mmCIF file of C-alpha atoms and ligand atoms in Angstrom:
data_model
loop_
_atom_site.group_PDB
_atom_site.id
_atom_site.type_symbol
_atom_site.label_atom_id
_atom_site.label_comp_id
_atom_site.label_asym_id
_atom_site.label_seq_id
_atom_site.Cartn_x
_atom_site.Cartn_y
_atom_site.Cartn_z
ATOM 1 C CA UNK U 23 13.392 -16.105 -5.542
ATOM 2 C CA UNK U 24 14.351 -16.080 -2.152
ATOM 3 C CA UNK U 25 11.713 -15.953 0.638
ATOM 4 C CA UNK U 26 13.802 -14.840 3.781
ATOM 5 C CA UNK U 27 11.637 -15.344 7.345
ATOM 6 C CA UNK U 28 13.544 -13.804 10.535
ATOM 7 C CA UNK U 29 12.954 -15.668 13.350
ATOM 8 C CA UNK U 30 13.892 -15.099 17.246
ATOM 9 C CA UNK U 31 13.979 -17.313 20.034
ATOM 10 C CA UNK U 32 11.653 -16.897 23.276
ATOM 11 C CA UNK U 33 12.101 -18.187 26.928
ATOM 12 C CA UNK U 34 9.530 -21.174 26.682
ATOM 13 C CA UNK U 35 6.318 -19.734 28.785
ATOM 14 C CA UNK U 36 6.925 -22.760 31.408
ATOM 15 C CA UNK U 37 10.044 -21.467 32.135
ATOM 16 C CA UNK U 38 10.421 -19.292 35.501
ATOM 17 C CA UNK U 39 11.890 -16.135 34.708
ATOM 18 C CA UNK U 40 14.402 -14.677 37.041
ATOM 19 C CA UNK U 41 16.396 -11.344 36.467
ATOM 20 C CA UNK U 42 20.149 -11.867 36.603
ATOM 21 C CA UNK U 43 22.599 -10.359 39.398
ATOM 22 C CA UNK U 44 23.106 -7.382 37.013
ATOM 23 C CA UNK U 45 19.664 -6.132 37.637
ATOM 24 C CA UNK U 46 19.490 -5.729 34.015
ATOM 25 C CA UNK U 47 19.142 -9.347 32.009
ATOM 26 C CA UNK U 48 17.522 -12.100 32.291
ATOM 27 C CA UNK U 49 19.008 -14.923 34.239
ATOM 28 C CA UNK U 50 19.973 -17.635 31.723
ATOM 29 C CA UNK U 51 20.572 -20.773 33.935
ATOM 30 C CA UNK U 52 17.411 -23.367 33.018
ATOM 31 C CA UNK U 53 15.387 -21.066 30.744
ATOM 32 C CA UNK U 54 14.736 -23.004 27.791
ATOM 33 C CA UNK U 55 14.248 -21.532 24.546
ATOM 34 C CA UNK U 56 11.134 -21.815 21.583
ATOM 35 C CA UNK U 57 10.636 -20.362 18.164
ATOM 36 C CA UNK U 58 8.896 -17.359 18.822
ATOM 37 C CA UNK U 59 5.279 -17.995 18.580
ATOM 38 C CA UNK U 60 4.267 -15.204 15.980
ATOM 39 C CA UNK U 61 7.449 -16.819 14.002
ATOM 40 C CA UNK U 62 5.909 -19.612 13.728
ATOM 41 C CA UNK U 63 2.959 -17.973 11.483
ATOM 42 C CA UNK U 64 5.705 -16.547 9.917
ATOM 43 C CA UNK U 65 7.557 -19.265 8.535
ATOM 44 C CA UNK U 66 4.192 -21.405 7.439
ATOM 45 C CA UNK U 67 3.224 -18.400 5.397
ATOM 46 C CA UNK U 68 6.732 -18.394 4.300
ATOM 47 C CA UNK U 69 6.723 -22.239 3.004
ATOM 48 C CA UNK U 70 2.960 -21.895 1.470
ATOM 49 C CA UNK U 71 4.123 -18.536 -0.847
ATOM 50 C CA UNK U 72 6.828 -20.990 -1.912
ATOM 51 C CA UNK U 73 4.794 -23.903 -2.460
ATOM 52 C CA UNK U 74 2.832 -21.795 -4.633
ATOM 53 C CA UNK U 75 5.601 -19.890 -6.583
ATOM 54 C CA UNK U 76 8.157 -21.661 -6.230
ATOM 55 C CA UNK U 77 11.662 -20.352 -4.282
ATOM 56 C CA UNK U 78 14.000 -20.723 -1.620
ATOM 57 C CA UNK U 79 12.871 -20.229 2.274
ATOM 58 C CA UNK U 80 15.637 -18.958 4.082
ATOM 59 C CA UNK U 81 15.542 -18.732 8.129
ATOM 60 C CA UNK U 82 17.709 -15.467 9.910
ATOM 61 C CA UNK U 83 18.321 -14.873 12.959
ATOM 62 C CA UNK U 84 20.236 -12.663 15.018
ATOM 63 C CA UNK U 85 21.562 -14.043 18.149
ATOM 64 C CA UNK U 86 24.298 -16.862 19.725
ATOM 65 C CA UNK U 87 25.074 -20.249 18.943
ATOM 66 C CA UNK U 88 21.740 -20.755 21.336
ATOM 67 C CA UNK U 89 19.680 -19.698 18.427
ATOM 68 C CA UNK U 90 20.688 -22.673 16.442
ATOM 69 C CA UNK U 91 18.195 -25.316 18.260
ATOM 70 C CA UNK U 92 15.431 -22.712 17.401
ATOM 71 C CA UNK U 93 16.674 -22.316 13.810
ATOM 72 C CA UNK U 94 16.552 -26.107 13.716
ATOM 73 C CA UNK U 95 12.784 -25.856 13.942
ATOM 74 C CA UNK U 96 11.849 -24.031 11.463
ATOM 75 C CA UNK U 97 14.333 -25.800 9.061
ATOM 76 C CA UNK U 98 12.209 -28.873 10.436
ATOM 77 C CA UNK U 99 9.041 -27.238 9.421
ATOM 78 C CA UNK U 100 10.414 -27.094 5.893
ATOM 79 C CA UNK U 101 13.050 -24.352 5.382
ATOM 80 C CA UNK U 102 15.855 -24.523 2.954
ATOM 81 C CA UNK U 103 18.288 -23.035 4.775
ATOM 82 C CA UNK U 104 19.302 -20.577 7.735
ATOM 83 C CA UNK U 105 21.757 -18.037 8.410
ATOM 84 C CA UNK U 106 23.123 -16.959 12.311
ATOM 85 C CA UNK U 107 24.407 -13.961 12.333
ATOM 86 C CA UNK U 108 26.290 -13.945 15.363
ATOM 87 C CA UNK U 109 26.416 -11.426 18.346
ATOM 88 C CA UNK U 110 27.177 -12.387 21.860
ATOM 89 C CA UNK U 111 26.533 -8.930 23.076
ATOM 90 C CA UNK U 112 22.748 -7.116 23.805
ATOM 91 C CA UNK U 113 21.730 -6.124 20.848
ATOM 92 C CA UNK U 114 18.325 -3.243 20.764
ATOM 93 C CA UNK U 115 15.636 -4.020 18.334
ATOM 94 C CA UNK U 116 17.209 -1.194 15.856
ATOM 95 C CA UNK U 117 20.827 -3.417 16.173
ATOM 96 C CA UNK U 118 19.109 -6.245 15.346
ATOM 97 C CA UNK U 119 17.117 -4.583 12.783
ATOM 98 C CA UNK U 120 20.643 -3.034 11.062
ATOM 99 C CA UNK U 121 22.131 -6.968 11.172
ATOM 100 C CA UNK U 122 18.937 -8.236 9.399
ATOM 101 C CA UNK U 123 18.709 -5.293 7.039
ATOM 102 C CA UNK U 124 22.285 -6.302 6.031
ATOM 103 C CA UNK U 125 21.626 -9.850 5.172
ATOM 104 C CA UNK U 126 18.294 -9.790 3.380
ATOM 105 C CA UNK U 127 20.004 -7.256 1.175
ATOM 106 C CA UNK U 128 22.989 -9.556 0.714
ATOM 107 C CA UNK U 129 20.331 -12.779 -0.204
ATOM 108 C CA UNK U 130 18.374 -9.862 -2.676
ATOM 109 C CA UNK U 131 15.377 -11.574 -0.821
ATOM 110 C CA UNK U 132 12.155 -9.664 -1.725
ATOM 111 C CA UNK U 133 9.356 -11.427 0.361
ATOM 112 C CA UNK U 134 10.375 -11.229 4.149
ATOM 113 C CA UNK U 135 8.156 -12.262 6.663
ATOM 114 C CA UNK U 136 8.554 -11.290 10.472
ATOM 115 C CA UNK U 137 6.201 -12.440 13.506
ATOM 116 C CA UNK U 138 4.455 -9.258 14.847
ATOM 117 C CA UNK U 139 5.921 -9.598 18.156
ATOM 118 C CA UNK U 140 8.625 -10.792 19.680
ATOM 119 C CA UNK U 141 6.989 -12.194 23.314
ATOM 120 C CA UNK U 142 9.805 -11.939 25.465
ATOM 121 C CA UNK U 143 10.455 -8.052 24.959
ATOM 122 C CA UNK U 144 7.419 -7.119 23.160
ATOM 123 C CA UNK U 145 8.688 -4.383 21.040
ATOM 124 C CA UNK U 146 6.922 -5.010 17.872
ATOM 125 C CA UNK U 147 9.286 -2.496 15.735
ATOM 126 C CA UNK U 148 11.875 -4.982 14.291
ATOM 127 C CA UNK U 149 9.990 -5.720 11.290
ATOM 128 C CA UNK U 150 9.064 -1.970 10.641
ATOM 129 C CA UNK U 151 12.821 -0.993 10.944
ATOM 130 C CA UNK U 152 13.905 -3.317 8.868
ATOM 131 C CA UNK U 153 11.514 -2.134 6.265
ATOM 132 C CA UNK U 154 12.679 1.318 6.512
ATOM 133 C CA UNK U 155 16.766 0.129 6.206
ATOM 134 C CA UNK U 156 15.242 -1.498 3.203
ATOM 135 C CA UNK U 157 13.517 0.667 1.539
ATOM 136 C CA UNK U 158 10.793 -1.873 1.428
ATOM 137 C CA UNK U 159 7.355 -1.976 1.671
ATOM 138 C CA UNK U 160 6.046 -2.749 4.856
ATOM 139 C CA UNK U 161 2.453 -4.738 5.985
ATOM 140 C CA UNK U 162 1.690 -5.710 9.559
ATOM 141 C CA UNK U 163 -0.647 -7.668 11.663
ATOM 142 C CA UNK U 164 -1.341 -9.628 8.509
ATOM 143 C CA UNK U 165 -3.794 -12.172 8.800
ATOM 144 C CA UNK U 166 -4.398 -12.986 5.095
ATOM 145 C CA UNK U 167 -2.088 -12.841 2.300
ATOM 146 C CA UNK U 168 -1.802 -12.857 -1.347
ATOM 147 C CA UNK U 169 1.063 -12.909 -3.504
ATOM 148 C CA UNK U 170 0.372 -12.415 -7.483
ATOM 149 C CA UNK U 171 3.637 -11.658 -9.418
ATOM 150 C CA UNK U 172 4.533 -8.526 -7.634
ATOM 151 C CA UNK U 173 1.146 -7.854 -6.638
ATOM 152 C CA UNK U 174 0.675 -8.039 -2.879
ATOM 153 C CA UNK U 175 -3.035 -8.297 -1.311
ATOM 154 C CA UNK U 176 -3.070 -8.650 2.778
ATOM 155 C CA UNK U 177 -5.903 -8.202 5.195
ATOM 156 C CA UNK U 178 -4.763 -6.775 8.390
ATOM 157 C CA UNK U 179 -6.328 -6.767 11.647
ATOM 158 C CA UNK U 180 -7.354 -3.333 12.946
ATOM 159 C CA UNK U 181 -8.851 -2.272 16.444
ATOM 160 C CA UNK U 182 -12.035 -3.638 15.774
ATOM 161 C CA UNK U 183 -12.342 -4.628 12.303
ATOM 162 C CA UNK U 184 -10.104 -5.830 9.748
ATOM 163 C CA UNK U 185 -7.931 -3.321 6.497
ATOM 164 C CA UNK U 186 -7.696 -4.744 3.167
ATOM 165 C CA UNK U 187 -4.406 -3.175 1.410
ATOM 166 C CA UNK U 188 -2.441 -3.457 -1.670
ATOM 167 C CA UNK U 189 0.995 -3.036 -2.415
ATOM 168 C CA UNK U 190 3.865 -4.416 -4.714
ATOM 169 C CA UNK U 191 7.075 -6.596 -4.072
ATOM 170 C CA UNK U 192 9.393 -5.959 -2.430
ATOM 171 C CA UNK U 193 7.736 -6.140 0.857
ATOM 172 C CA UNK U 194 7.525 -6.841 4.800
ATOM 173 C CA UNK U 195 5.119 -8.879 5.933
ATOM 174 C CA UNK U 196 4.921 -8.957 10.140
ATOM 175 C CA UNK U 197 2.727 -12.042 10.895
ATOM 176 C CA UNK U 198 -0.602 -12.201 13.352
ATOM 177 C CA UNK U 199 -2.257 -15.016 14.902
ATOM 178 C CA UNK U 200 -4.628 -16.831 12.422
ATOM 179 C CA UNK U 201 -2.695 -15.989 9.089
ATOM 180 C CA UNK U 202 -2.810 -19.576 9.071
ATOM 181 C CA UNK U 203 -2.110 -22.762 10.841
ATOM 182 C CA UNK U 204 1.364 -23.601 11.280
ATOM 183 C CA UNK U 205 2.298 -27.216 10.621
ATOM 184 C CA UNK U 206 3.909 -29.487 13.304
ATOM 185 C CA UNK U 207 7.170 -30.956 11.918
ATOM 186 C CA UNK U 208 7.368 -34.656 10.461
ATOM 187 C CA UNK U 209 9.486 -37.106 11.693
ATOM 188 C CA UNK U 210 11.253 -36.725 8.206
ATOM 189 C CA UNK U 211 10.995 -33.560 8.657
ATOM 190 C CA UNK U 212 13.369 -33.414 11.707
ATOM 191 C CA UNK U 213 15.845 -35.552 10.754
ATOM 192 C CA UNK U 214 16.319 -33.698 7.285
ATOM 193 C CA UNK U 215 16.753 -30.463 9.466
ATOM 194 C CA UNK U 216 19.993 -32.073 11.013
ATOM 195 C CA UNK U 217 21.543 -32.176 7.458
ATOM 196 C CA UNK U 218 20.883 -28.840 6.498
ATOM 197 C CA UNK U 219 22.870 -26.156 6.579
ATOM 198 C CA UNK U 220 23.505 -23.299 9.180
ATOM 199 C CA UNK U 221 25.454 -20.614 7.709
ATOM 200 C CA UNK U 222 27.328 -18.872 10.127
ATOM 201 C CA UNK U 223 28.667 -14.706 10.130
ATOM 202 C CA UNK U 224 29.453 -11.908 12.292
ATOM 203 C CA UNK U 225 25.994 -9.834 12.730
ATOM 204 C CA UNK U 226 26.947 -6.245 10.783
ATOM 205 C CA UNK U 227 27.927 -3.568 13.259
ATOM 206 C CA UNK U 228 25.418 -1.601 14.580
ATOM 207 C CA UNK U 229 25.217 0.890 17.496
ATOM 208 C CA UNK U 230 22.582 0.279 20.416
ATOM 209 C CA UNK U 231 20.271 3.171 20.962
ATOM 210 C CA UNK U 232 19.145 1.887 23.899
ATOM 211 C CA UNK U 233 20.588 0.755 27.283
ATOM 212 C CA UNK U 234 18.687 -1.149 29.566
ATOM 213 C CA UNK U 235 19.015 0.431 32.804
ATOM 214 C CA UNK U 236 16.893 -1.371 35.097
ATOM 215 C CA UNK U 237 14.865 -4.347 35.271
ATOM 216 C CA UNK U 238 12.785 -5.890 37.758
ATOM 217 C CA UNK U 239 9.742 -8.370 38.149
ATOM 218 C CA UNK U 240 6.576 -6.986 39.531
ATOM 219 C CA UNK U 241 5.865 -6.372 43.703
ATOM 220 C CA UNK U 242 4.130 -9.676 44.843
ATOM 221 C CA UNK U 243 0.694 -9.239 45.012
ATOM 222 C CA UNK U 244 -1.019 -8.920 48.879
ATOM 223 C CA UNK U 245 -2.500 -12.043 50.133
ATOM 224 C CA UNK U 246 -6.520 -12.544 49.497
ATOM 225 C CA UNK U 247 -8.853 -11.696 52.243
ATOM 226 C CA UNK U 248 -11.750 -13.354 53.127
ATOM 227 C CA UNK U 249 -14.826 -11.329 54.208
ATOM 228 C CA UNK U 250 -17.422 -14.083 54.793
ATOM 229 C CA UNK U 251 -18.759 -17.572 53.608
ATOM 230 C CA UNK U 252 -22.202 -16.795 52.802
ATOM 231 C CA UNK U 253 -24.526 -13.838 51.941
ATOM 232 C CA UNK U 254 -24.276 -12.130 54.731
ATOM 233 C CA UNK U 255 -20.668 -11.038 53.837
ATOM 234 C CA UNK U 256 -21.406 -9.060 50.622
ATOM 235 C CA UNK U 257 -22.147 -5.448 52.322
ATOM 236 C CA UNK U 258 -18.699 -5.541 53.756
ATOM 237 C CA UNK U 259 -17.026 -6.904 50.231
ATOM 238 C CA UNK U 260 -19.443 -3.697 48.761
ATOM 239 C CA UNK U 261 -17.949 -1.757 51.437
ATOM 240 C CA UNK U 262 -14.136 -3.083 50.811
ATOM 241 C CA UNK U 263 -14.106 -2.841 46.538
ATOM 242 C CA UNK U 264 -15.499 0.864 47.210
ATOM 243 C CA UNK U 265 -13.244 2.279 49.732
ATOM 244 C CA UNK U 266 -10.080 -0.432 49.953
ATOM 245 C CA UNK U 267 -9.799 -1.102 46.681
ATOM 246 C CA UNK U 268 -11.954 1.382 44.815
ATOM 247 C CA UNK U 269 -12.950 0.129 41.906
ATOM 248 C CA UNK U 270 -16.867 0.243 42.190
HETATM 249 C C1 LIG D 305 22.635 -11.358 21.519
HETATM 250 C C2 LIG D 305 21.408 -10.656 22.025
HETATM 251 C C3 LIG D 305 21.308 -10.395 23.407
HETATM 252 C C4 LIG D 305 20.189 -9.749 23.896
HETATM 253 N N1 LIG D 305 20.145 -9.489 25.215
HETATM 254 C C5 LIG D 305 19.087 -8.813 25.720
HETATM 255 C C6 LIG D 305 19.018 -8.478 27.076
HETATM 256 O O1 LIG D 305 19.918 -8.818 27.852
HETATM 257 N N2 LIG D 305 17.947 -7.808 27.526
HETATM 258 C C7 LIG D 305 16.940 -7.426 26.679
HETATM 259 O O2 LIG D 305 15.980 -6.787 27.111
HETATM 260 N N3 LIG D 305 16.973 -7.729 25.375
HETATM 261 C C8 LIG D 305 18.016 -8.416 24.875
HETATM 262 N N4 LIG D 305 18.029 -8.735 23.541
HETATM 263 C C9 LIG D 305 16.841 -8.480 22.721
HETATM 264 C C10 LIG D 305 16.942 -7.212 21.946
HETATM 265 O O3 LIG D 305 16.873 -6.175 22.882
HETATM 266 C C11 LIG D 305 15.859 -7.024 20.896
HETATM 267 O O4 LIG D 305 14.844 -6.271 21.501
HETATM 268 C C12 LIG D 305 15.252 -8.278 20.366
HETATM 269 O O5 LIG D 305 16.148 -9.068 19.667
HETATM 270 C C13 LIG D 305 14.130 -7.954 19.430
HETATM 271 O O6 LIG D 305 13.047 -8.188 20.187
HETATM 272 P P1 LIG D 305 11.887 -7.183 20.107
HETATM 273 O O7 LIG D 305 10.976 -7.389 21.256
HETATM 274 O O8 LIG D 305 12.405 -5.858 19.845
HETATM 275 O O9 LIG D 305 11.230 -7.776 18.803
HETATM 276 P P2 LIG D 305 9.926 -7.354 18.080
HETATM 277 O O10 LIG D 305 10.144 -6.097 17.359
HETATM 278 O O11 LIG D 305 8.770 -7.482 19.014
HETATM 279 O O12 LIG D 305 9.948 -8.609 17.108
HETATM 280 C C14 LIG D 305 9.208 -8.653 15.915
HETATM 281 C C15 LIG D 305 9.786 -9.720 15.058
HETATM 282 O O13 LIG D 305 11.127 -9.386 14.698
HETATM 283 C C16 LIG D 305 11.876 -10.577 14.467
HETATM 284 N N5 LIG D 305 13.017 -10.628 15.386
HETATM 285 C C17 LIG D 305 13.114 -10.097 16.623
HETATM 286 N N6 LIG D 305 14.319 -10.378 17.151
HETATM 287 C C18 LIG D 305 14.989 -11.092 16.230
HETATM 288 C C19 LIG D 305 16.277 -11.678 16.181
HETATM 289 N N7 LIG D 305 17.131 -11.589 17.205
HETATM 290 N N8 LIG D 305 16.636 -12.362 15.066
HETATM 291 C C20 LIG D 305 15.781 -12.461 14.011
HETATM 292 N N9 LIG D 305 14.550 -11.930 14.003
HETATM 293 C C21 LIG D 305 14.164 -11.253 15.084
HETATM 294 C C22 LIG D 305 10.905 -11.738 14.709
HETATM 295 O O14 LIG D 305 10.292 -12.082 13.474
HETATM 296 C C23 LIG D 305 9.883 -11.112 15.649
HETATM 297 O O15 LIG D 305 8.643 -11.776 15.621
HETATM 298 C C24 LIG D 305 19.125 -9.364 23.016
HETATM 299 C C25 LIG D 305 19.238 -9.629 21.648
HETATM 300 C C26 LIG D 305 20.359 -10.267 21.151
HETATM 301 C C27 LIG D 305 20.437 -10.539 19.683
#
């Protein structure tokens, strides 16, 4: 059985961000890339289900040949294989969700796990869109998962509380911090990942329903003031949160 896990790459959080001359991308020149973090719980859940019952992990990503150093990662952490399906051009979640759709169906994977978020452009909708294209079901913020035969047990995290739900193969699976612990890669690990294989293709068509129109980074914030030193400066700092900055 094959045990797909889609996996995107994210600007590394020590990289400064800048927004390119466009005014609507980012600007690529020394951002360095990582597996997505919520990937990462992705593809550990991925390799335990198959440690357990057996299978093939497959890694897919939508993206350029940029993606391939991420891919690497994950094929260090214990993959089988990986498939690029290759776009140059912007590509909306629902694009990238049509490309994905397209190959899972090809690999007649039915256990797919996505991260819950993608951290650069937060969407949190390819996973549930993929589902949908699939026909699928569809679990997410997982934080516990059980696979028996068909039989699919996951414990989600709600606003406050946790959801225990049921449902049968074949499924979706969108991961959430603490569905496990995801392992560093071995040294053997790594240099096995150079031998395996990186299948390339074309992404499948798919129209954007979005266009980015605009994007900026915040205003810089004003400079701190500083009312006083000592006690004698908190009736004016009273004064300032309730009529400057009104938030007491
Ligand atoms: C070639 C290319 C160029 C792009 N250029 C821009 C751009 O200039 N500006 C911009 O704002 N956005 C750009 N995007 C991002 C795009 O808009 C999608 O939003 C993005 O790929 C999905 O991120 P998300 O926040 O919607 O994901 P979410 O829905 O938050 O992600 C949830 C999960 O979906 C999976 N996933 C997400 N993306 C991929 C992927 N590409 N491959 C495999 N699995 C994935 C991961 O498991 C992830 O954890 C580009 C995408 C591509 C492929």
């Amino acid at each position: 059985m094959k045990i797909v896990v889609c996996v995107s790459h994210v600007p590394d959080t020590a990289t400064k961000i800048n927004v390119g001359s466009d005014g609507k991308t980012i600007d690529q020149n020394g951002v360095t890339y990582v597996v997505n973090p919520y990937d990462e719980f992705a593809i550990e859940e991925a390799l335990k289900t198959k440690e357990k019952s057996g299978g093939e992990v497959v890694i897919v990503s939508v993206g350029t040949d940029k993606n391939k150093d991420t891919i690497r990662k994950a094929l260090a952490m214990g993959a089988d294989s990986a498939v690029l399906l290759k776009d140059e051009n912007y590509r909306d979640s629902f694009a990238v969700a049509k490309a994905l759709a397209e190959e899972i169906k090809a690999q007649d994977a039915r256990i797919i796990f996505f991260g819950k978020q993608s951290v650069d452009y937060d969407n949190s909708i390819t996973g549930q869109m993929t589902a949908e294209m699939l026909g699928y079901n569809c679990v997410t913020v997982v934080v516990r998962l059980e696979i028996d035969g068909d039989k699919v047990t996951a414990e989600r995290e709600i606003e406050g509380g946790k959801e225990v739900v049921e449902t049968s193969l074949p499924v979706v699976i969108t991961a959430q911090k603490g569905l496990n612990e995801p392992r560093y890669a071995s040294l053997k690990g790594i240099m096995q990942a150079k031998k395996k294989k990186i299948e390339e293709k074309d992404a499948a068509a798919a129209d954007n329903n979005l266009e980015i129109v605009k994007m900026f980074k915040p205003a810089p914030k004003a400079p701190g003031k500083i009312v006083g030193e000592d006690v004698s400066a908190v009736p004016e700092l009273v004064r300032l949160l309730r009529e400057e900055a009104k938030v007491i």
